[in-house]
PDB file of C-alpha atoms and ligand atoms in Angstrom:
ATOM      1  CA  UNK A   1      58.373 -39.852-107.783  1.00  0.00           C
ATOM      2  CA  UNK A   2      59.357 -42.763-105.180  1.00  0.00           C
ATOM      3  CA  UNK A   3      56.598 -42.595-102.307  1.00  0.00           C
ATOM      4  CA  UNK A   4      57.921 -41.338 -98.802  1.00  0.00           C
ATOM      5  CA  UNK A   5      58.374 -44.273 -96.243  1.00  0.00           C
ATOM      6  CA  UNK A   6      56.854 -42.531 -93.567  1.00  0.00           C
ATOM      7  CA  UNK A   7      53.630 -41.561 -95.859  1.00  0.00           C
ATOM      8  CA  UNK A   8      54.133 -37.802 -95.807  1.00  0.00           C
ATOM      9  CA  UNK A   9      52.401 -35.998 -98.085  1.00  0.00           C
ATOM     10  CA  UNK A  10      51.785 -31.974 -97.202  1.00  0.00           C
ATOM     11  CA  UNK A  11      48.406 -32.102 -99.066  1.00  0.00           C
ATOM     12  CA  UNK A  12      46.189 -33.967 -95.684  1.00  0.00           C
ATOM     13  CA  UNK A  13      48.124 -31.607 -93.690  1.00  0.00           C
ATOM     14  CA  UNK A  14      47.187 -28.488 -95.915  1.00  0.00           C
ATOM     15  CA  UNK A  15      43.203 -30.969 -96.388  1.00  0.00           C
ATOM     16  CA  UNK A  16      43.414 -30.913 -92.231  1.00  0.00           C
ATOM     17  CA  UNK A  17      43.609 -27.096 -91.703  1.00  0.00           C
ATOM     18  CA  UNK A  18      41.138 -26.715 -93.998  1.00  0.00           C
ATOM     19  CA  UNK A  19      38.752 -28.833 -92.288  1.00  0.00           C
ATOM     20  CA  UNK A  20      39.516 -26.749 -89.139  1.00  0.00           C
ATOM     21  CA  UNK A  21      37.291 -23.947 -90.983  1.00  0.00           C
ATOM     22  CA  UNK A  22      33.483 -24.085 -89.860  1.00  0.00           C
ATOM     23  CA  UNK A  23      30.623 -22.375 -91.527  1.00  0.00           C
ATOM     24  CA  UNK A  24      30.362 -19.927 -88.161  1.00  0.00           C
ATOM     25  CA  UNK A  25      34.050 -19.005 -88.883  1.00  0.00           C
ATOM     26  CA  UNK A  26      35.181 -21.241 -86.083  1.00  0.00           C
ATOM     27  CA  UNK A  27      38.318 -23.682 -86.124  1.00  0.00           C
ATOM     28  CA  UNK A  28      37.431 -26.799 -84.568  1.00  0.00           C
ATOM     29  CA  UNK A  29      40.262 -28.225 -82.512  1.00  0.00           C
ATOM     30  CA  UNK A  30      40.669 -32.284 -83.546  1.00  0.00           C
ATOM     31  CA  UNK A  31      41.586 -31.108 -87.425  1.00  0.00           C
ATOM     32  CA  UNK A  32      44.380 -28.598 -86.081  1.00  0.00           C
ATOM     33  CA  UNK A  33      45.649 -30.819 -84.434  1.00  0.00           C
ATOM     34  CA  UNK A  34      46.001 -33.428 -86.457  1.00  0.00           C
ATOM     35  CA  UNK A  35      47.466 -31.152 -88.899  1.00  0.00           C
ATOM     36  CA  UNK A  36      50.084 -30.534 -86.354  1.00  0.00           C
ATOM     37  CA  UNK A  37      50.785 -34.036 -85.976  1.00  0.00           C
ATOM     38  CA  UNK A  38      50.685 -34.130 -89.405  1.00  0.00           C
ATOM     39  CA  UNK A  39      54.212 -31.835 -89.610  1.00  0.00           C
ATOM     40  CA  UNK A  40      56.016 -33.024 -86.292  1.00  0.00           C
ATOM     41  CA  UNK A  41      56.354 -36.745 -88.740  1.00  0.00           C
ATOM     42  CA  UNK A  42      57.615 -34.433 -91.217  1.00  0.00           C
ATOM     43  CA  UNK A  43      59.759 -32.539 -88.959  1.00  0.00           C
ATOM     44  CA  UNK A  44      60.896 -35.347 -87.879  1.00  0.00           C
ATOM     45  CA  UNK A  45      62.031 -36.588 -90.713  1.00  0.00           C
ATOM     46  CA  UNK A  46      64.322 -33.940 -91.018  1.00  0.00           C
ATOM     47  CA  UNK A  47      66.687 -35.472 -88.514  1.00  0.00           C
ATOM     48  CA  UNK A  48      67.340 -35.015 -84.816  1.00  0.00           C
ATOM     49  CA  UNK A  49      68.674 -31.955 -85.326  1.00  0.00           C
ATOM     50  CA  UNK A  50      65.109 -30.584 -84.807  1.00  0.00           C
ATOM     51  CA  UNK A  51      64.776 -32.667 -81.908  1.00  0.00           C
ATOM     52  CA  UNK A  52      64.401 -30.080 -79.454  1.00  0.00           C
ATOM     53  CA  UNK A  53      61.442 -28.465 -81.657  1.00  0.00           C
ATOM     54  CA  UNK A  54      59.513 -31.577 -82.229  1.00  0.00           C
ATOM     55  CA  UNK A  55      59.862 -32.306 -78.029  1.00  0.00           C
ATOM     56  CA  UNK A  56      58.226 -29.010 -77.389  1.00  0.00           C
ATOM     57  CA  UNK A  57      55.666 -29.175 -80.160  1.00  0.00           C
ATOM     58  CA  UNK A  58      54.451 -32.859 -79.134  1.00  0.00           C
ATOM     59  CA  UNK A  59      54.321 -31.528 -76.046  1.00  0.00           C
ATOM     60  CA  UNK A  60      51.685 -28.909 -76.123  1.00  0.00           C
ATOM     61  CA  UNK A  61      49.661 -31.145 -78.578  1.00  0.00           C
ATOM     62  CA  UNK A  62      49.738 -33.795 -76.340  1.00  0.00           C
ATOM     63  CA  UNK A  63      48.256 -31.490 -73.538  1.00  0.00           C
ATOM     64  CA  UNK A  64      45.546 -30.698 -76.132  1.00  0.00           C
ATOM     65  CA  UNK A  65      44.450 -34.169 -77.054  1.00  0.00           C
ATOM     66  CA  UNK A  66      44.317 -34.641 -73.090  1.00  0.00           C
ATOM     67  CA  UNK A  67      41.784 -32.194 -72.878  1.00  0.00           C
ATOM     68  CA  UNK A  68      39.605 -33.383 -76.125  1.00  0.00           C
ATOM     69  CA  UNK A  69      39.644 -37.025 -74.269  1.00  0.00           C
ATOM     70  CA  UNK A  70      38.658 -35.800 -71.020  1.00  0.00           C
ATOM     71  CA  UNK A  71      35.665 -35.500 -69.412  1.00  0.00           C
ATOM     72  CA  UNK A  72      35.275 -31.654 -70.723  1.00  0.00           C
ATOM     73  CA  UNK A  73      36.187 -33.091 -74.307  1.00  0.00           C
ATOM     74  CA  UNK A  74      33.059 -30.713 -75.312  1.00  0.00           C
ATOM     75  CA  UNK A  75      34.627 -27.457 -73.707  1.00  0.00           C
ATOM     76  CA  UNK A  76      37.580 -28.106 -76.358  1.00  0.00           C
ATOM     77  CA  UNK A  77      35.652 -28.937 -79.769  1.00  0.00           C
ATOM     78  CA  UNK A  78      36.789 -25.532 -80.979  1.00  0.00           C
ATOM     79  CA  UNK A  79      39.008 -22.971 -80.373  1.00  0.00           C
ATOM     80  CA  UNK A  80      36.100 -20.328 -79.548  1.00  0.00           C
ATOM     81  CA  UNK A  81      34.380 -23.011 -77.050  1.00  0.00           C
ATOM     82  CA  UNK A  82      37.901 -23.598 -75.597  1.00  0.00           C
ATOM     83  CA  UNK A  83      38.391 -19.787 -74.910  1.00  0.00           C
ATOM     84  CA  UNK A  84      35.109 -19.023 -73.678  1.00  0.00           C
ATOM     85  CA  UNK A  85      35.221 -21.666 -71.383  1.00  0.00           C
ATOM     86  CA  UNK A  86      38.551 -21.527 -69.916  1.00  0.00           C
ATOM     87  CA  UNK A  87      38.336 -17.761 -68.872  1.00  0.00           C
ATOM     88  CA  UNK A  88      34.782 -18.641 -67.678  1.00  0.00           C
ATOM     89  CA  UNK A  89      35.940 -20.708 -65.527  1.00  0.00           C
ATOM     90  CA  UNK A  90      38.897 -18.973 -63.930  1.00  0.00           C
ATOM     91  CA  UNK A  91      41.880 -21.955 -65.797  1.00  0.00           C
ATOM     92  CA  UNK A  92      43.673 -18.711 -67.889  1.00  0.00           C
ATOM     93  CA  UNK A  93      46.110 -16.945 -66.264  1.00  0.00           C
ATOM     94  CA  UNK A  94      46.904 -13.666 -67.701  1.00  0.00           C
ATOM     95  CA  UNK A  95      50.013 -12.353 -65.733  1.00  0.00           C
ATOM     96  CA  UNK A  96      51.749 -15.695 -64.338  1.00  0.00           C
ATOM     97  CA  UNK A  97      52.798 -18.387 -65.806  1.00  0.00           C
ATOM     98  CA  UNK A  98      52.894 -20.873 -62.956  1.00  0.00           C
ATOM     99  CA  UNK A  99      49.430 -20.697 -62.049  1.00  0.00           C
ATOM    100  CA  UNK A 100      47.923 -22.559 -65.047  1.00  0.00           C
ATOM    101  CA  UNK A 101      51.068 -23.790 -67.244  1.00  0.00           C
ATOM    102  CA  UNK A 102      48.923 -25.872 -69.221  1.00  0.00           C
ATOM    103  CA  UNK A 103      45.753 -23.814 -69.858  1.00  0.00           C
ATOM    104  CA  UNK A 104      45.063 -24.667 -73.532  1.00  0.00           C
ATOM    105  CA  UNK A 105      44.666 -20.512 -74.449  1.00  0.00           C
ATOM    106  CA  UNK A 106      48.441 -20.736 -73.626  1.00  0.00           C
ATOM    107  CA  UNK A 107      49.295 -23.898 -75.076  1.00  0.00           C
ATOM    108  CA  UNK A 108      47.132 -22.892 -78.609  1.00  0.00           C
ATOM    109  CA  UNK A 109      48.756 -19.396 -78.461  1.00  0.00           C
ATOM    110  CA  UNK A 110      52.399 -21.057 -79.115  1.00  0.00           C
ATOM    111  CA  UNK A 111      51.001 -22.927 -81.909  1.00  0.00           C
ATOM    112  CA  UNK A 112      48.942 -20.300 -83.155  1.00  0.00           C
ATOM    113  CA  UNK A 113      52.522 -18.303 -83.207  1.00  0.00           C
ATOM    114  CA  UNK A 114      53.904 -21.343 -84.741  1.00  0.00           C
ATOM    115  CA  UNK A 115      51.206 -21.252 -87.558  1.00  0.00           C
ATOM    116  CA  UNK A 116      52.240 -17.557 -88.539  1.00  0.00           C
ATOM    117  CA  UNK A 117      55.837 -19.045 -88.993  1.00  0.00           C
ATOM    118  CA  UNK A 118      54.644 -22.342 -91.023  1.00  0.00           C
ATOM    119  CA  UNK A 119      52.681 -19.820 -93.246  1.00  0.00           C
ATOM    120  CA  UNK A 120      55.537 -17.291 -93.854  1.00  0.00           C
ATOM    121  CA  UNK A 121      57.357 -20.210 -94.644  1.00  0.00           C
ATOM    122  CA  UNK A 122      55.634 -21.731 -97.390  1.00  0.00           C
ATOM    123  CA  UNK A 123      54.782 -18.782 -98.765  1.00  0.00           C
ATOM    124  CA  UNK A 124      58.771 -18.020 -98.955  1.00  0.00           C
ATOM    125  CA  UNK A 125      59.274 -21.752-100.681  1.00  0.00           C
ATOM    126  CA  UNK A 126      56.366 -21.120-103.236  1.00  0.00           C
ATOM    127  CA  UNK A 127      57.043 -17.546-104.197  1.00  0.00           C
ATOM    128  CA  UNK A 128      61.258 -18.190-103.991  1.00  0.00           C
ATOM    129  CA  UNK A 129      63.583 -18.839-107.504  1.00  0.00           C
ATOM    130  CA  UNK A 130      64.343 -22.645-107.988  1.00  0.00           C
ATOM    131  CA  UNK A 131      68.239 -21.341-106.471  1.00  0.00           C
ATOM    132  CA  UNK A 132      66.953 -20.038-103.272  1.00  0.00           C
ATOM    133  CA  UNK A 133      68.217 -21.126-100.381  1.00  0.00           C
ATOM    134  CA  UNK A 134      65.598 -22.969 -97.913  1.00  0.00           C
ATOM    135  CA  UNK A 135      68.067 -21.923 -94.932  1.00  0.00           C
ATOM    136  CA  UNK A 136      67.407 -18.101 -95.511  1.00  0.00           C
ATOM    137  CA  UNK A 137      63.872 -18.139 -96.625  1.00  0.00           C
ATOM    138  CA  UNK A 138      63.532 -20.424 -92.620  1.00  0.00           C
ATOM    139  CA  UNK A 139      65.507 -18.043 -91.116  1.00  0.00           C
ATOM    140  CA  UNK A 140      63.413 -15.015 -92.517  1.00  0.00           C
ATOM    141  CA  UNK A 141      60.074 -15.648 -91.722  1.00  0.00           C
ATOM    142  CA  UNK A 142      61.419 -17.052 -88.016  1.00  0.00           C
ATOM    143  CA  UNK A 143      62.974 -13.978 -87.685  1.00  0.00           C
ATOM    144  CA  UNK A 144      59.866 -11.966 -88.697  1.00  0.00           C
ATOM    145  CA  UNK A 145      57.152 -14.245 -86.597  1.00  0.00           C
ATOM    146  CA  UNK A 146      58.683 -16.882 -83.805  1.00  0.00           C
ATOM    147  CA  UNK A 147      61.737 -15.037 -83.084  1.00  0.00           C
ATOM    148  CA  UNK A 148      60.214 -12.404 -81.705  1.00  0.00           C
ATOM    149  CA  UNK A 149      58.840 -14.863 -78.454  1.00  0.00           C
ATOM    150  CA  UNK A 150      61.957 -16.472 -78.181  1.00  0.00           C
ATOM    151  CA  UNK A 151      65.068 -16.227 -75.747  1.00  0.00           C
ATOM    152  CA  UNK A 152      68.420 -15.744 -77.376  1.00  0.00           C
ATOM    153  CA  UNK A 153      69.892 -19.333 -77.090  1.00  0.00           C
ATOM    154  CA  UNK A 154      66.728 -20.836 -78.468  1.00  0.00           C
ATOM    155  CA  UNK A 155      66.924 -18.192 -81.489  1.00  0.00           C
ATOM    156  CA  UNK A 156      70.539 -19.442 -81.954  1.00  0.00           C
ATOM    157  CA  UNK A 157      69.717 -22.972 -81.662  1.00  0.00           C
ATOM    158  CA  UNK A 158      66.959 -22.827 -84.469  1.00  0.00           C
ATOM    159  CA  UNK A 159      68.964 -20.326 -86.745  1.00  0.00           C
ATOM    160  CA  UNK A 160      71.664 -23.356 -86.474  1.00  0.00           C
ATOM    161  CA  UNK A 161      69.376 -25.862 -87.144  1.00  0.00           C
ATOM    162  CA  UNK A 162      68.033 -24.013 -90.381  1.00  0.00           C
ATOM    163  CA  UNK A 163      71.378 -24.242 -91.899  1.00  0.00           C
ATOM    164  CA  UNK A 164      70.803 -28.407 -92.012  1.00  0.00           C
ATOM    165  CA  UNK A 165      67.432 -28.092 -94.138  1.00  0.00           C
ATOM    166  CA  UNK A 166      67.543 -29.103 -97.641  1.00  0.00           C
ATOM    167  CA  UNK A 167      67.178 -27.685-100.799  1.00  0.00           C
ATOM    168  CA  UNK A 168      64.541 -25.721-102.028  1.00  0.00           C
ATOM    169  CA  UNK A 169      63.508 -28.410-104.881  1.00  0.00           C
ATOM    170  CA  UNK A 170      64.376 -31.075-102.720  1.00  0.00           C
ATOM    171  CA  UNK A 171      61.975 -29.618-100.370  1.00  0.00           C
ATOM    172  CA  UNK A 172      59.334 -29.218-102.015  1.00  0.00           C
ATOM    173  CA  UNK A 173      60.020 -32.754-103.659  1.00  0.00           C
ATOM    174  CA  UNK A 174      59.329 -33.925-100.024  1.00  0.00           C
ATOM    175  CA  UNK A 175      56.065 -32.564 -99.600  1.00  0.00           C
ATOM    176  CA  UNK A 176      54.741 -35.904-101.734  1.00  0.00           C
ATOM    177  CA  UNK A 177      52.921 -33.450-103.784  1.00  0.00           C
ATOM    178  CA  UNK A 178      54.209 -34.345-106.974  1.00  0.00           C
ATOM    179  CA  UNK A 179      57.099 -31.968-109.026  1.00  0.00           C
ATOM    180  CA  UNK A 180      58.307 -28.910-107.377  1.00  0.00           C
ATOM    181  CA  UNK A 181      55.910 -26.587-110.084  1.00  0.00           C
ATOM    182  CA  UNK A 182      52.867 -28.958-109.036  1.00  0.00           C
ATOM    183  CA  UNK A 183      53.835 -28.394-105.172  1.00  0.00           C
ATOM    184  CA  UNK A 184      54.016 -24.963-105.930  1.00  0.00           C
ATOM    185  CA  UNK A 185      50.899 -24.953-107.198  1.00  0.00           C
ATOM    186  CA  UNK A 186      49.025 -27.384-104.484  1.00  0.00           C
ATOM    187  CA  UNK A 187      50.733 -24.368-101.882  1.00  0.00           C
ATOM    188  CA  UNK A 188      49.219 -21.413-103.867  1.00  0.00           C
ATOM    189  CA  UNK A 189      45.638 -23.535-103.640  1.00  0.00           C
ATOM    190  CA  UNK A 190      45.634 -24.344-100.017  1.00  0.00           C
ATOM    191  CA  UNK A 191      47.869 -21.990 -98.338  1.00  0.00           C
ATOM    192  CA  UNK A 192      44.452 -19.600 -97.750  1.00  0.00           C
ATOM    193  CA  UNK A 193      43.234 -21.984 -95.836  1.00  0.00           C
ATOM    194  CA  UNK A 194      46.245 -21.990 -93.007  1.00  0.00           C
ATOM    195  CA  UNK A 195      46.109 -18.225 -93.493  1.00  0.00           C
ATOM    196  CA  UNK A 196      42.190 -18.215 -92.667  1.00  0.00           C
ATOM    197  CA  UNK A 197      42.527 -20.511 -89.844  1.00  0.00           C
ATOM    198  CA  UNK A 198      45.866 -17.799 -88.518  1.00  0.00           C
ATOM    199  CA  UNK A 199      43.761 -14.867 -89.139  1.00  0.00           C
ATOM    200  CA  UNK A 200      40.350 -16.100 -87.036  1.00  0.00           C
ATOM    201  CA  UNK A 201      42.481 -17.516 -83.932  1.00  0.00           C
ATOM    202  CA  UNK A 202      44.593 -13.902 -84.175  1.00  0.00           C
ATOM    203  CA  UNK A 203      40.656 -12.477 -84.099  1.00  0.00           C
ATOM    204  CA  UNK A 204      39.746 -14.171 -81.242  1.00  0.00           C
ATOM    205  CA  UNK A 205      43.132 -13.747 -78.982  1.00  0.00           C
ATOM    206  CA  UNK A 206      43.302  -9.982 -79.687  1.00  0.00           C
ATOM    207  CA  UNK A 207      39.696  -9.775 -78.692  1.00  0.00           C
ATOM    208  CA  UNK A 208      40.174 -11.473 -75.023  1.00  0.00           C
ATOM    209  CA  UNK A 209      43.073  -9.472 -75.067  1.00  0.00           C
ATOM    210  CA  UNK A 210      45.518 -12.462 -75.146  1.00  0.00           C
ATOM    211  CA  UNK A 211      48.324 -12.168 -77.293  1.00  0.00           C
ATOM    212  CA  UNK A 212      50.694 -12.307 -74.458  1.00  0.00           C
ATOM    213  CA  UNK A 213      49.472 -15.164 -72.391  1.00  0.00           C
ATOM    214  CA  UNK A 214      52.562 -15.991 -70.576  1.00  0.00           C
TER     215      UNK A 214
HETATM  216  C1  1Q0 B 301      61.443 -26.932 -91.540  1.00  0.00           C
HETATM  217  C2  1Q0 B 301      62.155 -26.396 -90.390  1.00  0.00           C
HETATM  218  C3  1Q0 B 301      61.434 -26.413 -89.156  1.00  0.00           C
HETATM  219  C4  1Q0 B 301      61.841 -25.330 -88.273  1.00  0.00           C
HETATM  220  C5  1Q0 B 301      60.908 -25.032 -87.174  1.00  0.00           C
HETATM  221  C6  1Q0 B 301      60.923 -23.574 -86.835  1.00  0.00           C
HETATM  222  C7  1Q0 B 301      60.553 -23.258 -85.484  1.00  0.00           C
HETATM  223  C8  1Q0 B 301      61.719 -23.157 -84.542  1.00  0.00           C
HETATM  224  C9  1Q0 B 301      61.224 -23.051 -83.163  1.00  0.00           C
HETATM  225  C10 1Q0 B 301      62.152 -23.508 -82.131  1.00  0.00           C
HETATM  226  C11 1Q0 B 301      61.531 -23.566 -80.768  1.00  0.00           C
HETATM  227  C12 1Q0 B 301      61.583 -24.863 -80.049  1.00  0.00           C
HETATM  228  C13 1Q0 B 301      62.007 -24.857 -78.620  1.00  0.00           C
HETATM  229  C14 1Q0 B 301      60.989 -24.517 -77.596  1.00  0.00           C
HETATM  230  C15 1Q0 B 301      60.414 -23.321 -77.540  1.00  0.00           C
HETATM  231  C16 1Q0 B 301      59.459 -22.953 -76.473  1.00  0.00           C
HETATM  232  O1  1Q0 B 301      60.117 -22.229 -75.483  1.00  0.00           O
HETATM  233  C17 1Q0 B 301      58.348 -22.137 -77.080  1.00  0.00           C
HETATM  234  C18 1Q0 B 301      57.480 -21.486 -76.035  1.00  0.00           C
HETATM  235  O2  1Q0 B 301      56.832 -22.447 -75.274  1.00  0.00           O
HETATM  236  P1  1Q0 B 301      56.673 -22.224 -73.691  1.00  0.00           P
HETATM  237  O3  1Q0 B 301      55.804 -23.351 -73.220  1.00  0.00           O
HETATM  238  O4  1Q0 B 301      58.062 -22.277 -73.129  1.00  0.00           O
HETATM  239  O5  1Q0 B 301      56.056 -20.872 -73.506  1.00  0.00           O
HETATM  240  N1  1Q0 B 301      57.573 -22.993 -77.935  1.00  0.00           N
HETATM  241  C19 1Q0 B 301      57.168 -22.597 -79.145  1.00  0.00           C
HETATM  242  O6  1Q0 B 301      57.382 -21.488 -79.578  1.00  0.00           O
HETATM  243  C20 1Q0 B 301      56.401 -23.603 -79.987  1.00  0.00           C
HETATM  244  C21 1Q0 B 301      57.227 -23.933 -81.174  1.00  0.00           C
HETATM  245  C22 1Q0 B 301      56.565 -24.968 -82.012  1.00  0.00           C
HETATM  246  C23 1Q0 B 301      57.293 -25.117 -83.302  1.00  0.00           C
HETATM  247  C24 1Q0 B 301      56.656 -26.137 -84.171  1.00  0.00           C
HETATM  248  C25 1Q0 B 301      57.292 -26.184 -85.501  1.00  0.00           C
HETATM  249  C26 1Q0 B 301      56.770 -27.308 -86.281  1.00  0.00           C
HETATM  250  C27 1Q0 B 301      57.414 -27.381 -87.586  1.00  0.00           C
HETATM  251  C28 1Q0 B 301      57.082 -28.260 -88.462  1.00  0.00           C
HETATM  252  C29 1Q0 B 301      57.812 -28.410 -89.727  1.00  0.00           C
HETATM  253  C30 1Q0 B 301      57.045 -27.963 -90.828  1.00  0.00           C
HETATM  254  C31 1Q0 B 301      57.731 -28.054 -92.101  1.00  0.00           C
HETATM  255  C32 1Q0 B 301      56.900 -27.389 -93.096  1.00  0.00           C
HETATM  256  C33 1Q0 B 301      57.093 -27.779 -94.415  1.00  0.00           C
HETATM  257  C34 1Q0 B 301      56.455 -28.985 -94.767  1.00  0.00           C
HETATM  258  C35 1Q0 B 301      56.778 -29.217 -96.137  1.00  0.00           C
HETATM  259  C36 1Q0 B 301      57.072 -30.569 -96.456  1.00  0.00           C
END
């Protein structure tokens, strides 16, 4: 199979959340984020028709990597240090918005929400027949994870947007991972991993109590 231009290959994405994973069962920051920046090129490549999700996504990683270059780059080095130091220090707000729009508990949480989706998703692709369509399985697991923290024109918007996504083998062609059965495979291997790193943020939001940052 021709290389992708860009260099895309899902397997350092899937190798980056993995590294996220430390021995204490924390998820250090740098590796989830670069396996976010690792899907915004593929999202990207998708076409401009996911414009307005990429924007939003670069966004909040952006405000993360301006943390981990800062001067409290240590606060940051992972999620659990990030938490504990943030509500220490009074930057989380847990009712209003406008008084810390950029804490990184709020900015992780959308990810984190985002992660749930990404997971549902592959899942859907690996566990699908070769005929499914990649529109419905997207639409599913938005409708079952992101959905549910999104206004109504922003629902519409995406559930539009899914209808431009390619096909299911063609998809999974994309992910530079070899034929669809050996992408299917490389999914059932490493999608744990994303799971794990879902599961131990989920931990430690419902344990500080917040799920709902606004
Ligand atoms: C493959 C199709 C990709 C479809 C992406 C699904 C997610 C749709 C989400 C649309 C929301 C974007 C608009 C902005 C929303 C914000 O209001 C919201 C809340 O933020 P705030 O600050 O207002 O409180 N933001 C979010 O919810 C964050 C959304 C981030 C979405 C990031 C999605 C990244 C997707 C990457 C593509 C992965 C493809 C996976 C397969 C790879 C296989 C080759």
């Amino acid at each position: 199979m021709a290389e992708r231009q860009d260099g895309f290959c899902l397997r350092e994405v899937l190798a980056a959340f993995r590294a996220c994973l430390t021995a204490e069962q924390t998820v250090l920051m740098d590796p989830y984020l670069r396996g976010w920046n690792g899907l915004i090129r593929f999202l990207n490549s998708l076409g401009t028709i996911f414009s307005f999700v990429s924007k939003d996504a670069v966004t909040k990683i952006q405000i993360m990597e301006k943390y981990r270059s800062s001067d409290q780059r240590e606060r940051y080095e992972t999620l659990q240090t990030m938490v504990e130091y943030e509500l220490a220090s009074g930057l989380v707000s847990l009712k209003n918005r406008g008084e810390c729009p950029e804490s990184g508990c709020r900015t992780i949480l959308r990810l984190h929400r985002a992660l749930h989706w990404l997971q549902m998703f592959l899942e859907g692709l690996r566990t699908s027949q070769e005929d499914s369509k990649t529109s419905v399985i997207c639409t599913d697991s938005y409708n079952a994870s992101l959905a549910n923290y999104h206004p109504w024109v922003i629902r519409k918007a995406a559930t539009l947007a899914f209808c431009a996504l390619p096909t299911r083998n063609a998809f999974l062609e994309n992910m530079n991972l070899g034929t669809p059965e050996e992408a299917v495979d490389m999914l059932g291997e490493a999608l744990p991993y994303v799971c794990k790193v879902y599961e131990i943020t989920e931990e430690l939001y419902a344990k500080h109590k917040m799920l709902d940052l606004p």
